[in-house]
Amino acid sequence: MTYSCTGECNTCSVDHSQDNITTNRGHGISYSPKVREYVFKTDFLNRDEQMNQILVENIDERIYTGQWGSAACGDIVNIWVKLDSNYNTILDAKYLSTGCWGSLSSSAYGCEKIIGKELFDLNLQQLTLDIINELDLPQIKKHCSVFIGNCLEQIRNQVSNKINSIL
């Protein structure tokens, strides 16, 4: 399997000509077996196919979304969560990542961990540490572990605003 860099991002100095299964999509970084496990559990679908499988906000008022990342580095994550009728328990979580293996695996693992949890009781710092420790992310990719927490913080704000508007 070959992942090649287009060279358009100008963010790294890695020789991307190597054919190596652990090469990141675009940045030649070696990852742990746990990262590869989560990446390969993720269906590599094109964006249109992924968009058909995500939770749609306008169909259910209990679905909220957050987005975090940078177009400059290519790591952008969207998280959708479906909450219970009390707007607290996370019933389902989906993600769309346009980024690297670190971003994909962090999003997949994070979504798996938050289902069934209380939105406002989640310790987002602990979630970040769990992602880093479980996936053994390389130092240069530890920033990928904070994406889901930042998305969840946005979702918390949206839900708080919704609850306050109801009261």
PDB file of C-alpha atoms in Angstrom:
ATOM      1  CA  MET A   1       0.000   0.000   0.000  1.00  0.00           C
ATOM      2  CA  THR A   2       1.404   3.392  -0.927  1.00  0.00           C
ATOM      3  CA  TYR A   3       0.433   6.774   0.433  1.00  0.00           C
ATOM      4  CA  SER A   4       2.062   9.603  -1.402  1.00  0.00           C
ATOM      5  CA  CYS A   5       2.411  13.271  -0.647  1.00  0.00           C
ATOM      6  CA  THR A   6       1.441  15.727  -3.314  1.00  0.00           C
ATOM      7  CA  GLY A   7       4.003  18.133  -1.918  1.00  0.00           C
ATOM      8  CA  GLU A   8       1.441  20.931  -1.919  1.00  0.00           C
ATOM      9  CA  CYS A   9       1.296  21.429   1.846  1.00  0.00           C
ATOM     10  CA  ASN A  10       4.963  22.442   2.311  1.00  0.00           C
ATOM     11  CA  THR A  11       4.769  21.417   5.976  1.00  0.00           C
ATOM     12  CA  CYS A  12       7.302  18.620   6.061  1.00  0.00           C
ATOM     13  CA  SER A  13      10.705  17.658   4.764  1.00  0.00           C
ATOM     14  CA  VAL A  14      10.149  13.897   4.608  1.00  0.00           C
ATOM     15  CA  ASP A  15      11.002  11.912   1.483  1.00  0.00           C
ATOM     16  CA  HIS A  16       7.553  10.596   0.530  1.00  0.00           C
ATOM     17  CA  SER A  17       8.774   8.318  -2.221  1.00  0.00           C
ATOM     18  CA  GLN A  18       9.120   5.346   0.162  1.00  0.00           C
ATOM     19  CA  ASP A  19       6.581   2.560  -0.155  1.00  0.00           C
ATOM     20  CA  ASN A  20       5.846   1.832   3.484  1.00  0.00           C
ATOM     21  CA  ILE A  21       2.572   0.663   5.024  1.00  0.00           C
ATOM     22  CA  THR A  22       3.089   2.861   8.087  1.00  0.00           C
ATOM     23  CA  THR A  23       3.550   5.982   6.015  1.00  0.00           C
ATOM     24  CA  ASN A  24       1.024   8.628   6.926  1.00  0.00           C
ATOM     25  CA  ARG A  25      -1.228  10.022   4.246  1.00  0.00           C
ATOM     26  CA  GLY A  26       1.049  12.893   3.341  1.00  0.00           C
ATOM     27  CA  HIS A  27       3.697  13.063   6.045  1.00  0.00           C
ATOM     28  CA  GLY A  28       5.729   9.835   6.240  1.00  0.00           C
ATOM     29  CA  ILE A  29       5.281   9.255   9.966  1.00  0.00           C
ATOM     30  CA  SER A  30       5.521   5.801  11.531  1.00  0.00           C
ATOM     31  CA  TYR A  31       2.550   4.897  13.730  1.00  0.00           C
ATOM     32  CA  SER A  32       1.845   2.310  16.414  1.00  0.00           C
ATOM     33  CA  PRO A  33      -0.069  -0.909  15.670  1.00  0.00           C
ATOM     34  CA  LYS A  34      -3.042   0.519  17.629  1.00  0.00           C
ATOM     35  CA  VAL A  35      -3.283   3.494  15.261  1.00  0.00           C
ATOM     36  CA  ARG A  36      -3.212   1.155  12.261  1.00  0.00           C
ATOM     37  CA  GLU A  37      -5.879  -1.014  13.920  1.00  0.00           C
ATOM     38  CA  TYR A  38      -8.233   1.957  14.314  1.00  0.00           C
ATOM     39  CA  VAL A  39      -7.467   3.290  10.855  1.00  0.00           C
ATOM     40  CA  PHE A  40      -8.190  -0.046   9.215  1.00  0.00           C
ATOM     41  CA  LYS A  41     -11.435  -0.368  11.234  1.00  0.00           C
ATOM     42  CA  THR A  42     -12.417   2.905   9.579  1.00  0.00           C
ATOM     43  CA  ASP A  43     -13.949   2.524   6.157  1.00  0.00           C
ATOM     44  CA  PHE A  44     -11.935   4.477   3.647  1.00  0.00           C
ATOM     45  CA  LEU A  45     -14.896   6.023   1.911  1.00  0.00           C
ATOM     46  CA  ASN A  46     -14.869   9.041  -0.289  1.00  0.00           C
ATOM     47  CA  ARG A  47     -16.377  12.213   1.127  1.00  0.00           C
ATOM     48  CA  ASP A  48     -19.756  11.742  -0.617  1.00  0.00           C
ATOM     49  CA  GLU A  49     -20.128   8.219   0.767  1.00  0.00           C
ATOM     50  CA  GLN A  50     -19.160   9.407   4.247  1.00  0.00           C
ATOM     51  CA  MET A  51     -21.612  12.283   4.098  1.00  0.00           C
ATOM     52  CA  ASN A  52     -24.414   9.795   3.398  1.00  0.00           C
ATOM     53  CA  GLN A  53     -23.560   7.919   6.607  1.00  0.00           C
ATOM     54  CA  ILE A  54     -23.272  10.793   9.067  1.00  0.00           C
ATOM     55  CA  LEU A  55     -25.969  12.030  11.381  1.00  0.00           C
ATOM     56  CA  VAL A  56     -27.996  14.802   9.785  1.00  0.00           C
ATOM     57  CA  GLU A  57     -28.724  17.808  12.022  1.00  0.00           C
ATOM     58  CA  ASN A  58     -31.864  19.038  10.295  1.00  0.00           C
ATOM     59  CA  ILE A  59     -33.587  15.668  10.666  1.00  0.00           C
ATOM     60  CA  ASP A  60     -33.303  15.508  14.465  1.00  0.00           C
ATOM     61  CA  GLU A  61     -32.965  18.459  16.830  1.00  0.00           C
ATOM     62  CA  ARG A  62     -30.935  16.275  19.238  1.00  0.00           C
ATOM     63  CA  ILE A  63     -28.005  16.074  16.815  1.00  0.00           C
ATOM     64  CA  TYR A  64     -25.168  18.545  17.292  1.00  0.00           C
ATOM     65  CA  THR A  65     -21.925  19.001  15.431  1.00  0.00           C
ATOM     66  CA  GLY A  66     -18.485  20.418  16.119  1.00  0.00           C
ATOM     67  CA  GLN A  67     -15.562  21.032  13.796  1.00  0.00           C
ATOM     68  CA  TRP A  68     -11.885  21.490  14.556  1.00  0.00           C
ATOM     69  CA  GLY A  69      -8.667  21.540  12.602  1.00  0.00           C
ATOM     70  CA  SER A  70      -6.715  23.434  10.031  1.00  0.00           C
ATOM     71  CA  ALA A  71      -7.025  23.398   6.271  1.00  0.00           C
ATOM     72  CA  ALA A  72      -3.342  24.367   6.106  1.00  0.00           C
ATOM     73  CA  CYS A  73      -2.199  21.008   7.474  1.00  0.00           C
ATOM     74  CA  GLY A  74      -5.156  19.030   6.118  1.00  0.00           C
ATOM     75  CA  ASP A  75      -6.410  17.771   9.484  1.00  0.00           C
ATOM     76  CA  ILE A  76     -10.058  18.754   9.797  1.00  0.00           C
ATOM     77  CA  VAL A  77     -12.446  16.740  11.943  1.00  0.00           C
ATOM     78  CA  ASN A  78     -16.225  17.018  12.128  1.00  0.00           C
ATOM     79  CA  ILE A  79     -17.986  15.248  14.995  1.00  0.00           C
ATOM     80  CA  TRP A  80     -21.732  14.624  15.176  1.00  0.00           C
ATOM     81  CA  VAL A  81     -23.377  13.468  18.386  1.00  0.00           C
ATOM     82  CA  LYS A  82     -26.958  12.441  18.998  1.00  0.00           C
ATOM     83  CA  LEU A  83     -28.182  13.166  22.512  1.00  0.00           C
ATOM     84  CA  ASP A  84     -31.017  11.686  24.535  1.00  0.00           C
ATOM     85  CA  SER A  85     -34.244  13.603  25.170  1.00  0.00           C
ATOM     86  CA  ASN A  86     -32.645  15.326  28.203  1.00  0.00           C
ATOM     87  CA  TYR A  87     -29.835  16.647  25.960  1.00  0.00           C
ATOM     88  CA  ASN A  88     -27.163  14.961  28.056  1.00  0.00           C
ATOM     89  CA  THR A  89     -26.370  11.303  27.283  1.00  0.00           C
ATOM     90  CA  ILE A  90     -24.535  10.676  24.008  1.00  0.00           C
ATOM     91  CA  LEU A  91     -26.522   8.016  22.162  1.00  0.00           C
ATOM     92  CA  ASP A  92     -24.420   7.987  18.997  1.00  0.00           C
ATOM     93  CA  ALA A  93     -21.296   9.655  17.645  1.00  0.00           C
ATOM     94  CA  LYS A  94     -19.960   9.881  14.100  1.00  0.00           C
ATOM     95  CA  TYR A  95     -17.010  11.656  12.587  1.00  0.00           C
ATOM     96  CA  LEU A  96     -15.630  12.779   9.275  1.00  0.00           C
ATOM     97  CA  SER A  97     -11.894  13.348   9.048  1.00  0.00           C
ATOM     98  CA  THR A  98     -10.032  14.699   6.064  1.00  0.00           C
ATOM     99  CA  GLY A  99      -6.704  14.246   7.816  1.00  0.00           C
ATOM    100  CA  CYS A 100      -3.927  11.800   8.469  1.00  0.00           C
ATOM    101  CA  TRP A 101      -3.850   8.475  10.289  1.00  0.00           C
ATOM    102  CA  GLY A 102      -3.459  10.268  13.622  1.00  0.00           C
ATOM    103  CA  SER A 103      -6.589  12.292  12.959  1.00  0.00           C
ATOM    104  CA  LEU A 104      -8.590   9.297  11.698  1.00  0.00           C
ATOM    105  CA  SER A 105      -7.632   6.959  14.532  1.00  0.00           C
ATOM    106  CA  SER A 106      -8.068   9.630  17.235  1.00  0.00           C
ATOM    107  CA  SER A 107     -11.543  10.444  15.919  1.00  0.00           C
ATOM    108  CA  ALA A 108     -12.554   6.780  15.626  1.00  0.00           C
ATOM    109  CA  TYR A 109     -11.288   5.890  19.101  1.00  0.00           C
ATOM    110  CA  GLY A 110     -12.734   9.070  20.650  1.00  0.00           C
ATOM    111  CA  CYS A 111     -16.201   8.502  19.165  1.00  0.00           C
ATOM    112  CA  GLU A 112     -16.150   4.916  20.380  1.00  0.00           C
ATOM    113  CA  LYS A 113     -15.282   6.054  23.922  1.00  0.00           C
ATOM    114  CA  ILE A 114     -17.935   8.778  24.286  1.00  0.00           C
ATOM    115  CA  ILE A 115     -21.031   6.777  23.305  1.00  0.00           C
ATOM    116  CA  GLY A 116     -23.179   6.243  26.390  1.00  0.00           C
ATOM    117  CA  LYS A 117     -21.389   8.972  28.360  1.00  0.00           C
ATOM    118  CA  GLU A 118     -22.897  12.161  29.796  1.00  0.00           C
ATOM    119  CA  LEU A 119     -21.885  15.137  27.615  1.00  0.00           C
ATOM    120  CA  PHE A 120     -21.381  17.568  30.486  1.00  0.00           C
ATOM    121  CA  ASP A 121     -19.644  15.016  32.738  1.00  0.00           C
ATOM    122  CA  LEU A 122     -16.983  14.077  30.177  1.00  0.00           C
ATOM    123  CA  ASN A 123     -13.477  14.979  31.280  1.00  0.00           C
ATOM    124  CA  LEU A 124     -12.090  16.216  27.962  1.00  0.00           C
ATOM    125  CA  GLN A 125      -8.497  16.383  29.222  1.00  0.00           C
ATOM    126  CA  GLN A 126      -8.711  12.753  30.313  1.00  0.00           C
ATOM    127  CA  LEU A 127     -10.222  11.800  26.943  1.00  0.00           C
ATOM    128  CA  THR A 128      -7.240  13.443  25.228  1.00  0.00           C
ATOM    129  CA  LEU A 129      -4.790  11.558  27.473  1.00  0.00           C
ATOM    130  CA  ASP A 130      -6.650   8.288  26.860  1.00  0.00           C
ATOM    131  CA  ILE A 131      -6.401   8.809  23.094  1.00  0.00           C
ATOM    132  CA  ILE A 132      -2.664   9.568  23.296  1.00  0.00           C
ATOM    133  CA  ASN A 133      -1.956   6.602  25.589  1.00  0.00           C
ATOM    134  CA  GLU A 134      -4.188   4.054  23.865  1.00  0.00           C
ATOM    135  CA  LEU A 135      -2.995   4.886  20.364  1.00  0.00           C
ATOM    136  CA  ASP A 136       0.617   5.638  21.354  1.00  0.00           C
ATOM    137  CA  LEU A 137       0.622   8.627  19.024  1.00  0.00           C
ATOM    138  CA  PRO A 138       4.012   9.929  17.870  1.00  0.00           C
ATOM    139  CA  GLN A 139       4.988  13.253  19.443  1.00  0.00           C
ATOM    140  CA  ILE A 140       4.399  15.170  16.207  1.00  0.00           C
ATOM    141  CA  LYS A 141       0.827  13.806  15.985  1.00  0.00           C
ATOM    142  CA  LYS A 142      -0.330  14.278  19.578  1.00  0.00           C
ATOM    143  CA  HIS A 143      -2.210  17.398  18.473  1.00  0.00           C
ATOM    144  CA  CYS A 144      -4.669  15.072  16.703  1.00  0.00           C
ATOM    145  CA  SER A 145      -5.838  13.841  20.117  1.00  0.00           C
ATOM    146  CA  VAL A 146      -7.361  17.231  21.029  1.00  0.00           C
ATOM    147  CA  PHE A 147      -9.622  17.532  17.975  1.00  0.00           C
ATOM    148  CA  ILE A 148     -12.528  15.563  19.412  1.00  0.00           C
ATOM    149  CA  GLY A 149     -12.345  17.407  22.751  1.00  0.00           C
ATOM    150  CA  ASN A 150     -12.460  20.764  20.978  1.00  0.00           C
ATOM    151  CA  CYS A 151     -15.434  19.578  18.922  1.00  0.00           C
ATOM    152  CA  LEU A 152     -17.195  18.387  22.080  1.00  0.00           C
ATOM    153  CA  GLU A 153     -16.566  21.754  23.745  1.00  0.00           C
ATOM    154  CA  GLN A 154     -18.329  23.434  20.806  1.00  0.00           C
ATOM    155  CA  ILE A 155     -21.198  20.963  21.135  1.00  0.00           C
ATOM    156  CA  ARG A 156     -21.461  21.659  24.876  1.00  0.00           C
ATOM    157  CA  ASN A 157     -21.799  25.364  24.106  1.00  0.00           C
ATOM    158  CA  GLN A 158     -24.508  24.698  21.513  1.00  0.00           C
ATOM    159  CA  VAL A 159     -26.456  22.479  23.907  1.00  0.00           C
ATOM    160  CA  SER A 160     -26.105  25.019  26.741  1.00  0.00           C
ATOM    161  CA  ASN A 161     -27.451  27.737  24.455  1.00  0.00           C
ATOM    162  CA  LYS A 162     -30.349  25.491  23.451  1.00  0.00           C
ATOM    163  CA  ILE A 163     -31.210  24.664  27.069  1.00  0.00           C
ATOM    164  CA  ASN A 164     -30.970  28.329  28.092  1.00  0.00           C
ATOM    165  CA  SER A 165     -33.287  29.354  25.231  1.00  0.00           C
ATOM    166  CA  ILE A 166     -35.857  26.787  26.394  1.00  0.00           C
ATOM    167  CA  LEU A 167     -35.786  28.082  29.992  1.00  0.00           C
TER     168      LEU A 167
END
